[in-house]
PDB file of C-alpha atoms and ligand atoms in Angstrom:
ATOM      1  CA  MET A  12      26.203 -35.395  87.300  1.00  0.00           C
ATOM      2  CA  ALA A  13      26.597 -37.594  84.150  1.00  0.00           C
ATOM      3  CA  ASP A  14      27.343 -34.954  81.526  1.00  0.00           C
ATOM      4  CA  ASP A  15      26.900 -31.843  83.647  1.00  0.00           C
ATOM      5  CA  LEU A  16      29.098 -28.877  82.763  1.00  0.00           C
ATOM      6  CA  GLU A  17      30.239 -27.061  85.900  1.00  0.00           C
ATOM      7  CA  ILE A  18      32.151 -23.789  85.671  1.00  0.00           C
ATOM      8  CA  THR A  19      33.592 -22.326  88.849  1.00  0.00           C
ATOM      9  CA  GLY A  20      35.159 -18.890  89.368  1.00  0.00           C
ATOM     10  CA  LEU A  21      36.431 -18.612  85.798  1.00  0.00           C
ATOM     11  CA  HIS A  22      38.641 -15.658  84.856  1.00  0.00           C
ATOM     12  CA  CYS A  23      39.694 -15.365  81.202  1.00  0.00           C
ATOM     13  CA  GLY A  24      40.868 -12.760  78.751  1.00  0.00           C
ATOM     14  CA  TYR A  25      43.356 -11.749  76.134  1.00  0.00           C
ATOM     15  CA  ASP A  26      46.953 -10.527  76.522  1.00  0.00           C
ATOM     16  CA  GLY A  27      46.614 -10.504  80.288  1.00  0.00           C
ATOM     17  CA  LYS A  28      43.506  -8.277  80.220  1.00  0.00           C
ATOM     18  CA  PRO A  29      40.255  -9.650  81.680  1.00  0.00           C
ATOM     19  CA  ALA A  30      37.242 -10.353  79.425  1.00  0.00           C
ATOM     20  CA  ILE A  31      35.245 -12.518  81.841  1.00  0.00           C
ATOM     21  CA  GLU A  32      35.515 -12.456  85.616  1.00  0.00           C
ATOM     22  CA  ASN A  33      34.489 -14.898  88.300  1.00  0.00           C
ATOM     23  CA  VAL A  34      32.023 -16.770  86.101  1.00  0.00           C
ATOM     24  CA  SER A  35      30.283 -19.736  87.725  1.00  0.00           C
ATOM     25  CA  MET A  36      27.476 -21.705  86.154  1.00  0.00           C
ATOM     26  CA  VAL A  37      26.020 -25.194  85.769  1.00  0.00           C
ATOM     27  CA  VAL A  38      24.623 -26.706  82.580  1.00  0.00           C
ATOM     28  CA  GLU A  39      22.725 -29.791  83.609  1.00  0.00           C
ATOM     29  CA  ASN A  40      23.038 -33.068  81.769  1.00  0.00           C
ATOM     30  CA  GLY A  41      20.567 -33.207  78.867  1.00  0.00           C
ATOM     31  CA  SER A  42      19.445 -29.589  79.267  1.00  0.00           C
ATOM     32  CA  LEU A  43      19.513 -26.716  76.820  1.00  0.00           C
ATOM     33  CA  THR A  44      20.924 -23.829  78.800  1.00  0.00           C
ATOM     34  CA  ALA A  45      21.161 -20.396  77.208  1.00  0.00           C
ATOM     35  CA  LEU A  46      23.731 -17.675  77.746  1.00  0.00           C
ATOM     36  CA  LEU A  47      22.321 -14.273  76.857  1.00  0.00           C
ATOM     37  CA  GLY A  48      23.956 -10.866  76.786  1.00  0.00           C
ATOM     38  CA  ALA A  49      24.763  -7.872  74.615  1.00  0.00           C
ATOM     39  CA  ASN A  50      27.713  -7.563  72.226  1.00  0.00           C
ATOM     40  CA  GLY A  51      31.030  -7.725  74.044  1.00  0.00           C
ATOM     41  CA  ALA A  52      29.530  -9.184  77.253  1.00  0.00           C
ATOM     42  CA  GLY A  53      32.013 -12.075  77.120  1.00  0.00           C
ATOM     43  CA  LYS A  54      29.781 -14.912  75.859  1.00  0.00           C
ATOM     44  CA  SER A  55      32.127 -16.149  73.105  1.00  0.00           C
ATOM     45  CA  THR A  56      35.117 -15.895  75.429  1.00  0.00           C
ATOM     46  CA  LEU A  57      33.350 -18.188  77.879  1.00  0.00           C
ATOM     47  CA  MET A  58      32.490 -20.659  75.095  1.00  0.00           C
ATOM     48  CA  LYS A  59      36.089 -20.672  73.839  1.00  0.00           C
ATOM     49  CA  ALA A  60      37.345 -21.346  77.351  1.00  0.00           C
ATOM     50  CA  VAL A  61      34.925 -24.284  77.736  1.00  0.00           C
ATOM     51  CA  ALA A  62      36.040 -25.626  74.322  1.00  0.00           C
ATOM     52  CA  GLY A  63      39.710 -25.380  75.325  1.00  0.00           C
ATOM     53  CA  LEU A  64      40.518 -22.756  72.688  1.00  0.00           C
ATOM     54  CA  ILE A  65      41.765 -20.277  75.282  1.00  0.00           C
ATOM     55  CA  THR A  66      43.341 -21.047  78.639  1.00  0.00           C
ATOM     56  CA  PRO A  67      41.686 -19.424  81.669  1.00  0.00           C
ATOM     57  CA  TYR A  68      43.769 -17.241  84.008  1.00  0.00           C
ATOM     58  CA  SER A  69      42.109 -19.041  86.918  1.00  0.00           C
ATOM     59  CA  GLY A  70      39.024 -21.041  87.834  1.00  0.00           C
ATOM     60  CA  GLU A  71      37.824 -24.461  86.789  1.00  0.00           C
ATOM     61  CA  VAL A  72      35.762 -26.154  84.091  1.00  0.00           C
ATOM     62  CA  ARG A  73      34.443 -29.641  84.879  1.00  0.00           C
ATOM     63  CA  PHE A  74      32.626 -31.878  82.455  1.00  0.00           C
ATOM     64  CA  GLY A  75      31.044 -35.117  83.603  1.00  0.00           C
ATOM     65  CA  GLY A  76      32.825 -34.686  86.932  1.00  0.00           C
ATOM     66  CA  GLU A  77      36.274 -34.418  85.310  1.00  0.00           C
ATOM     67  CA  VAL A  78      38.355 -31.221  85.412  1.00  0.00           C
ATOM     68  CA  VAL A  79      39.103 -30.299  81.765  1.00  0.00           C
ATOM     69  CA  THR A  80      40.720 -26.880  82.401  1.00  0.00           C
ATOM     70  CA  GLY A  81      44.084 -26.646  80.637  1.00  0.00           C
ATOM     71  CA  TRP A  82      43.427 -29.585  78.317  1.00  0.00           C
ATOM     72  CA  SER A  83      44.172 -29.098  74.596  1.00  0.00           C
ATOM     73  CA  ALA A  84      41.295 -28.274  72.225  1.00  0.00           C
ATOM     74  CA  ARG A  85      41.752 -31.705  70.628  1.00  0.00           C
ATOM     75  CA  ARG A  86      41.338 -33.487  73.953  1.00  0.00           C
ATOM     76  CA  HIS A  87      38.159 -31.488  74.563  1.00  0.00           C
ATOM     77  CA  VAL A  88      36.784 -32.838  71.255  1.00  0.00           C
ATOM     78  CA  GLU A  89      37.844 -36.356  72.203  1.00  0.00           C
ATOM     79  CA  VAL A  90      35.792 -36.237  75.415  1.00  0.00           C
ATOM     80  CA  GLY A  91      32.791 -35.007  73.441  1.00  0.00           C
ATOM     81  CA  ILE A  92      32.876 -31.199  73.786  1.00  0.00           C
ATOM     82  CA  SER A  93      32.052 -29.680  70.412  1.00  0.00           C
ATOM     83  CA  TYR A  94      32.013 -25.942  69.624  1.00  0.00           C
ATOM     84  CA  VAL A  95      30.091 -24.408  66.710  1.00  0.00           C
ATOM     85  CA  PRO A  96      31.560 -20.906  66.476  1.00  0.00           C
ATOM     86  CA  GLU A  97      29.736 -17.708  65.585  1.00  0.00           C
ATOM     87  CA  GLY A  98      29.864 -17.105  61.813  1.00  0.00           C
ATOM     88  CA  ARG A  99      29.548 -20.814  60.983  1.00  0.00           C
ATOM     89  CA  ALA A 100      33.184 -21.544  59.914  1.00  0.00           C
ATOM     90  CA  ILE A 101      32.379 -24.275  57.408  1.00  0.00           C
ATOM     91  CA  ALA A 102      34.756 -25.191  54.557  1.00  0.00           C
ATOM     92  CA  ARG A 103      33.001 -23.259  51.800  1.00  0.00           C
ATOM     93  CA  ALA A 104      34.823 -24.873  48.855  1.00  0.00           C
ATOM     94  CA  LEU A 105      34.057 -28.426  50.021  1.00  0.00           C
ATOM     95  CA  THR A 106      30.764 -30.168  49.354  1.00  0.00           C
ATOM     96  CA  VAL A 107      28.124 -30.627  52.026  1.00  0.00           C
ATOM     97  CA  ARG A 108      29.025 -34.339  52.280  1.00  0.00           C
ATOM     98  CA  GLU A 109      32.754 -33.544  52.631  1.00  0.00           C
ATOM     99  CA  ASN A 110      32.046 -30.998  55.367  1.00  0.00           C
ATOM    100  CA  LEU A 111      30.014 -33.575  57.274  1.00  0.00           C
ATOM    101  CA  LEU A 112      32.700 -36.233  56.902  1.00  0.00           C
ATOM    102  CA  LEU A 113      35.292 -33.749  58.192  1.00  0.00           C
ATOM    103  CA  GLY A 114      33.223 -33.472  61.353  1.00  0.00           C
ATOM    104  CA  GLY A 115      33.434 -37.241  61.795  1.00  0.00           C
ATOM    105  CA  ILE A 116      37.140 -37.485  60.971  1.00  0.00           C
ATOM    106  CA  THR A 117      38.011 -39.164  64.270  1.00  0.00           C
ATOM    107  CA  ARG A 118      35.139 -41.696  64.026  1.00  0.00           C
ATOM    108  CA  SER A 119      34.887 -45.063  62.263  1.00  0.00           C
ATOM    109  CA  LYS A 120      33.260 -45.460  58.831  1.00  0.00           C
ATOM    110  CA  GLN A 121      30.345 -47.298  60.426  1.00  0.00           C
ATOM    111  CA  ASP A 122      29.866 -44.557  63.035  1.00  0.00           C
ATOM    112  CA  ASN A 123      29.959 -41.924  60.301  1.00  0.00           C
ATOM    113  CA  ALA A 124      27.327 -43.705  58.231  1.00  0.00           C
ATOM    114  CA  SER A 125      24.848 -43.888  61.119  1.00  0.00           C
ATOM    115  CA  ARG A 126      25.614 -40.329  62.286  1.00  0.00           C
ATOM    116  CA  MET A 127      25.198 -39.029  58.725  1.00  0.00           C
ATOM    117  CA  ASP A 128      21.720 -40.642  58.610  1.00  0.00           C
ATOM    118  CA  LEU A 129      20.825 -38.976  61.906  1.00  0.00           C
ATOM    119  CA  VAL A 130      22.107 -35.532  60.794  1.00  0.00           C
ATOM    120  CA  LEU A 131      20.318 -35.723  57.444  1.00  0.00           C
ATOM    121  CA  SER A 132      17.030 -36.729  59.053  1.00  0.00           C
ATOM    122  CA  LEU A 133      17.352 -33.749  61.405  1.00  0.00           C
ATOM    123  CA  PHE A 134      18.271 -31.370  58.566  1.00  0.00           C
ATOM    124  CA  PRO A 135      16.480 -32.571  55.386  1.00  0.00           C
ATOM    125  CA  GLU A 136      17.310 -29.231  53.709  1.00  0.00           C
ATOM    126  CA  ILE A 137      20.975 -30.198  53.486  1.00  0.00           C
ATOM    127  CA  ALA A 138      20.210 -33.836  52.618  1.00  0.00           C
ATOM    128  CA  GLU A 139      19.058 -32.571  49.230  1.00  0.00           C
ATOM    129  CA  ARG A 140      22.337 -30.691  48.714  1.00  0.00           C
ATOM    130  CA  LEU A 141      24.984 -33.295  49.631  1.00  0.00           C
ATOM    131  CA  ALA A 142      26.963 -32.867  46.400  1.00  0.00           C
ATOM    132  CA  SER A 143      26.783 -29.047  46.343  1.00  0.00           C
ATOM    133  CA  PRO A 144      29.698 -26.876  47.467  1.00  0.00           C
ATOM    134  CA  ALA A 145      28.902 -25.382  50.859  1.00  0.00           C
ATOM    135  CA  TRP A 146      29.142 -21.795  49.573  1.00  0.00           C
ATOM    136  CA  GLN A 147      26.037 -22.385  47.468  1.00  0.00           C
ATOM    137  CA  LEU A 148      23.855 -23.003  50.542  1.00  0.00           C
ATOM    138  CA  SER A 149      21.629 -20.312  52.029  1.00  0.00           C
ATOM    139  CA  GLY A 150      22.664 -18.799  55.365  1.00  0.00           C
ATOM    140  CA  GLY A 151      20.207 -21.017  57.252  1.00  0.00           C
ATOM    141  CA  GLN A 152      21.383 -24.140  55.436  1.00  0.00           C
ATOM    142  CA  GLN A 153      25.016 -23.232  56.196  1.00  0.00           C
ATOM    143  CA  GLN A 154      24.079 -22.933  59.852  1.00  0.00           C
ATOM    144  CA  MET A 155      22.417 -26.358  59.733  1.00  0.00           C
ATOM    145  CA  LEU A 156      25.549 -27.752  58.063  1.00  0.00           C
ATOM    146  CA  ALA A 157      27.752 -26.273  60.797  1.00  0.00           C
ATOM    147  CA  ILE A 158      25.597 -27.852  63.507  1.00  0.00           C
ATOM    148  CA  GLY A 159      25.381 -31.111  61.524  1.00  0.00           C
ATOM    149  CA  ARG A 160      29.147 -31.238  61.122  1.00  0.00           C
ATOM    150  CA  SER A 161      29.522 -30.815  64.845  1.00  0.00           C
ATOM    151  CA  LEU A 162      27.021 -33.629  65.503  1.00  0.00           C
ATOM    152  CA  MET A 163      29.119 -35.928  63.288  1.00  0.00           C
ATOM    153  CA  SER A 164      31.806 -35.986  65.988  1.00  0.00           C
ATOM    154  CA  GLY A 165      29.308 -37.623  68.380  1.00  0.00           C
ATOM    155  CA  PRO A 166      29.366 -34.834  70.985  1.00  0.00           C
ATOM    156  CA  ARG A 167      28.112 -35.109  74.561  1.00  0.00           C
ATOM    157  CA  LEU A 168      28.212 -31.324  75.031  1.00  0.00           C
ATOM    158  CA  LEU A 169      27.327 -28.975  72.164  1.00  0.00           C
ATOM    159  CA  LEU A 170      28.455 -25.337  72.439  1.00  0.00           C
ATOM    160  CA  LEU A 171      26.444 -23.272  69.964  1.00  0.00           C
ATOM    161  CA  ASP A 172      27.526 -19.674  69.449  1.00  0.00           C
ATOM    162  CA  GLU A 173      24.739 -17.444  68.038  1.00  0.00           C
ATOM    163  CA  PRO A 174      23.224 -19.787  65.459  1.00  0.00           C
ATOM    164  CA  SER A 175      20.663 -17.113  64.500  1.00  0.00           C
ATOM    165  CA  LEU A 176      23.316 -14.514  63.626  1.00  0.00           C
ATOM    166  CA  GLY A 177      22.689 -12.881  60.246  1.00  0.00           C
ATOM    167  CA  LEU A 178      19.692 -15.078  59.378  1.00  0.00           C
ATOM    168  CA  ALA A 179      16.342 -13.894  58.015  1.00  0.00           C
ATOM    169  CA  PRO A 180      13.459 -14.447  60.502  1.00  0.00           C
ATOM    170  CA  LEU A 181      12.063 -17.457  58.612  1.00  0.00           C
ATOM    171  CA  LEU A 182      15.439 -19.209  58.718  1.00  0.00           C
ATOM    172  CA  VAL A 183      15.879 -18.309  62.396  1.00  0.00           C
ATOM    173  CA  ASN A 184      12.583 -20.107  63.035  1.00  0.00           C
ATOM    174  CA  ARG A 185      13.778 -23.180  61.173  1.00  0.00           C
ATOM    175  CA  VAL A 186      17.106 -23.328  63.011  1.00  0.00           C
ATOM    176  CA  PHE A 187      15.341 -22.959  66.371  1.00  0.00           C
ATOM    177  CA  GLU A 188      12.866 -25.719  65.459  1.00  0.00           C
ATOM    178  CA  ARG A 189      15.816 -28.051  64.933  1.00  0.00           C
ATOM    179  CA  LEU A 190      17.440 -26.950  68.179  1.00  0.00           C
ATOM    180  CA  GLU A 191      14.222 -27.896  69.920  1.00  0.00           C
ATOM    181  CA  GLU A 192      14.473 -31.356  68.317  1.00  0.00           C
ATOM    182  CA  LEU A 193      18.069 -31.635  69.554  1.00  0.00           C
ATOM    183  CA  ARG A 194      17.005 -30.611  73.042  1.00  0.00           C
ATOM    184  CA  LYS A 195      14.756 -33.656  73.145  1.00  0.00           C
ATOM    185  CA  SER A 196      17.801 -35.921  72.657  1.00  0.00           C
ATOM    186  CA  ASP A 197      20.046 -36.480  75.686  1.00  0.00           C
ATOM    187  CA  LEU A 198      22.678 -34.046  74.423  1.00  0.00           C
ATOM    188  CA  THR A 199      23.758 -31.280  76.817  1.00  0.00           C
ATOM    189  CA  ILE A 200      23.610 -27.907  75.033  1.00  0.00           C
ATOM    190  CA  LEU A 201      24.969 -24.470  75.918  1.00  0.00           C
ATOM    191  CA  LEU A 202      23.481 -21.915  73.528  1.00  0.00           C
ATOM    192  CA  VAL A 203      24.762 -18.351  73.191  1.00  0.00           C
ATOM    193  CA  GLU A 204      22.097 -16.041  71.804  1.00  0.00           C
ATOM    194  CA  GLN A 205      20.966 -12.461  71.557  1.00  0.00           C
ATOM    195  CA  ASN A 206      17.515 -13.472  70.352  1.00  0.00           C
ATOM    196  CA  TYR A 207      15.810 -13.515  73.760  1.00  0.00           C
ATOM    197  CA  TRP A 208      12.263 -14.363  72.648  1.00  0.00           C
ATOM    198  CA  MET A 209      13.217 -17.338  70.509  1.00  0.00           C
ATOM    199  CA  THR A 210      15.622 -18.620  73.144  1.00  0.00           C
ATOM    200  CA  MET A 211      13.048 -18.371  75.896  1.00  0.00           C
ATOM    201  CA  LYS A 212      10.792 -20.795  73.991  1.00  0.00           C
ATOM    202  CA  ILE A 213      13.317 -23.640  73.847  1.00  0.00           C
ATOM    203  CA  ALA A 214      15.731 -23.210  76.777  1.00  0.00           C
ATOM    204  CA  ASN A 215      15.392 -25.022  80.114  1.00  0.00           C
ATOM    205  CA  SER A 216      17.125 -22.092  81.786  1.00  0.00           C
ATOM    206  CA  ALA A 217      19.280 -19.083  80.964  1.00  0.00           C
ATOM    207  CA  TYR A 218      22.222 -17.204  82.402  1.00  0.00           C
ATOM    208  CA  PHE A 219      22.586 -13.491  81.719  1.00  0.00           C
ATOM    209  CA  MET A 220      25.961 -11.911  81.178  1.00  0.00           C
ATOM    210  CA  ARG A 221      27.036  -8.274  81.256  1.00  0.00           C
ATOM    211  CA  ASN A 222      30.519  -6.744  81.239  1.00  0.00           C
ATOM    212  CA  GLY A 223      32.189 -10.138  81.647  1.00  0.00           C
ATOM    213  CA  ARG A 224      30.102 -11.236  84.633  1.00  0.00           C
ATOM    214  CA  ILE A 225      27.056 -13.407  85.203  1.00  0.00           C
ATOM    215  CA  VAL A 226      24.312 -11.051  86.380  1.00  0.00           C
ATOM    216  CA  GLY A 227      21.369 -13.425  86.579  1.00  0.00           C
ATOM    217  CA  HIS A 228      19.996 -16.914  86.124  1.00  0.00           C
ATOM    218  CA  LYS A 229      16.398 -17.911  85.414  1.00  0.00           C
ATOM    219  CA  ARG A 230      14.568 -21.180  84.872  1.00  0.00           C
ATOM    220  CA  ALA A 231      12.317 -21.403  81.820  1.00  0.00           C
ATOM    221  CA  ASP A 232       9.092 -20.860  83.834  1.00  0.00           C
ATOM    222  CA  GLU A 233      10.608 -17.733  85.465  1.00  0.00           C
ATOM    223  CA  MET A 234      11.719 -16.419  82.068  1.00  0.00           C
ATOM    224  CA  ARG A 235       8.134 -16.594  80.863  1.00  0.00           C
ATOM    225  CA  SER A 236       6.629 -14.753  83.851  1.00  0.00           C
ATOM    226  CA  ALA A 237       6.169 -10.957  83.786  1.00  0.00           C
ATOM    227  CA  GLU A 238       8.139 -10.662  87.019  1.00  0.00           C
ATOM    228  CA  GLY A 239      11.031 -12.732  85.647  1.00  0.00           C
ATOM    229  CA  GLN A 240      11.139 -10.625  82.511  1.00  0.00           C
ATOM    230  CA  GLU A 241      11.370  -7.403  84.539  1.00  0.00           C
ATOM    231  CA  ASP A 242      14.340  -8.840  86.439  1.00  0.00           C
ATOM    232  CA  ILE A 243      15.979  -9.842  83.184  1.00  0.00           C
ATOM    233  CA  LEU A 244      15.475  -6.390  81.694  1.00  0.00           C
ATOM    234  CA  ALA A 245      16.949  -4.817  84.815  1.00  0.00           C
ATOM    235  CA  ALA A 246      19.948  -7.169  84.673  1.00  0.00           C
ATOM    236  CA  TYR A 247      20.480  -6.318  81.003  1.00  0.00           C
ATOM    237  CA  LEU A 248      20.290  -2.597  81.650  1.00  0.00           C
ATOM    238  CA  GLY A 249      22.524  -2.916  84.683  1.00  0.00           C
ATOM    239  CA  HIS A 250      20.088  -1.599  87.273  1.00  0.00           C
ATOM    240  CA  GLY A 251      20.093  -4.818  89.306  1.00  0.00           C
ATOM    241  CA  ALA A 252      17.189  -6.649  90.856  1.00  0.00           C
ATOM    242  CA  GLU A 253      16.447  -3.770  93.260  1.00  0.00           C
ATOM    243  CA  THR A 254      15.269  -1.607  90.366  1.00  0.00           C
ATOM    244  CA  ALA A 255      12.958  -4.320  89.125  1.00  0.00           C
ATOM    245  CA  ASN A 256      11.564  -4.835  92.629  1.00  0.00           C
ATOM    246  CA  ALA A 257      11.010  -1.093  93.009  1.00  0.00           C
ATOM    247  CA  ALA A 258       9.271  -0.960  89.608  1.00  0.00           C
ATOM    248  CA  ARG A 259       6.984  -3.852  90.606  1.00  0.00           C
ATOM    249  CA  SER A 260       5.960  -2.331  93.927  1.00  0.00           C
ATOM    250  CA  SER A 261       5.298   1.176  92.487  1.00  0.00           C
TER     251      SER A 261
HETATM  252  P1  LIG B 183      29.452 -10.714  70.644  1.00  0.00           P
HETATM  253  O1  LIG B 183      28.009 -10.989  70.930  1.00  0.00           O
HETATM  254  O2  LIG B 183      29.682  -9.386  70.005  1.00  0.00           O
HETATM  255  O3  LIG B 183      30.170 -11.834  69.954  1.00  0.00           O
HETATM  256  P2  LIG B 183      30.476 -11.569  73.208  1.00  0.00           P
HETATM  257  O4  LIG B 183      29.512 -11.423  74.330  1.00  0.00           O
HETATM  258  O5  LIG B 183      30.635 -12.921  72.616  1.00  0.00           O
HETATM  259  O6  LIG B 183      30.159 -10.515  72.090  1.00  0.00           O
HETATM  260  P3  LIG B 183      33.349 -11.592  73.478  1.00  0.00           P
HETATM  261  O7  LIG B 183      33.575 -11.796  72.018  1.00  0.00           O
HETATM  262  O8  LIG B 183      33.596 -12.729  74.384  1.00  0.00           O
HETATM  263  O9  LIG B 183      31.877 -11.047  73.756  1.00  0.00           O
HETATM  264  O10 LIG B 183      34.219 -10.338  73.936  1.00  0.00           O
HETATM  265  C1  LIG B 183      34.397  -9.999  75.312  1.00  0.00           C
HETATM  266  C2  LIG B 183      35.507  -8.946  75.399  1.00  0.00           C
HETATM  267  O11 LIG B 183      36.744  -9.539  74.970  1.00  0.00           O
HETATM  268  C3  LIG B 183      35.263  -7.741  74.492  1.00  0.00           C
HETATM  269  O12 LIG B 183      35.713  -6.609  75.180  1.00  0.00           O
HETATM  270  C4  LIG B 183      36.138  -8.016  73.291  1.00  0.00           C
HETATM  271  O13 LIG B 183      36.587  -6.828  72.692  1.00  0.00           O
HETATM  272  C5  LIG B 183      37.305  -8.794  73.898  1.00  0.00           C
HETATM  273  N1  LIG B 183      37.875  -9.748  72.919  1.00  0.00           N
HETATM  274  C6  LIG B 183      37.213 -10.747  72.292  1.00  0.00           C
HETATM  275  N2  LIG B 183      38.055 -11.440  71.490  1.00  0.00           N
HETATM  276  C7  LIG B 183      39.278 -10.880  71.624  1.00  0.00           C
HETATM  277  C8  LIG B 183      40.570 -11.149  71.071  1.00  0.00           C
HETATM  278  N3  LIG B 183      40.763 -12.154  70.213  1.00  0.00           N
HETATM  279  N4  LIG B 183      41.594 -10.348  71.449  1.00  0.00           N
HETATM  280  C9  LIG B 183      41.421  -9.335  72.333  1.00  0.00           C
HETATM  281  N5  LIG B 183      40.227  -9.017  72.905  1.00  0.00           N
HETATM  282  C10 LIG B 183      39.169  -9.784  72.556  1.00  0.00           C
END
């Protein structure tokens, strides 16, 4: 229960139109849970609703047993829910150090100093670039900075939206290595990804989303089995589990 994220019957959208419907899921305390799905499936909408950036039409989000639905985005940050949006959203004109300190703006100087040490040991690539403006960093380094800035706020729940987006394969590997390190801490992580194979290696479990709905959930061991992968493919393609079962028995 501690820092579990529990989403129940969530309906959300824009201008009164639905983007996600009846979404229920649980992200267990200390787990790295993935949310996979094609473009437009509704993954970012779900993340924004959990971060308090959009207000759901109905349904409930609980974090650590407390209902947070309808709270302001600021209050979400105060209880330790931190969102790293798709596309990184760092302050490009500010230095790496300034970006990190912005992330810790609500924390004490002492807190910031120890968090900065932790972030820089996790991401040595950016430790070497503290005085450089953020725009000079490579795509992978900018992604590490965005995650590092989020960690500066001392989150209990990290919402990571497509950290591999637009990165060369080598940099994707590096970012995923660091996510695996983070998974070993007691942070609760919800990771949106389209990179199924990389995600499968580090996630404890994954939910699959299509057309605004959750269409499947698999534990890590199931994701790695041939049978589990057939189900996932079927869910992605929209044929449902029956198709996968039929394919297996033929
Ligand atoms: P992607 O992987 O491309 O980011 P996604 O799975 O994160 O996709 P969302 O961005 O949540 O999907 O989009 C879900 C639906 O909501 C889509 O139909 C999209 O067009 C719509 N949508 C997203 N943002 C807005 C917005 N600001 N205003 C109106 N409609 C939106």
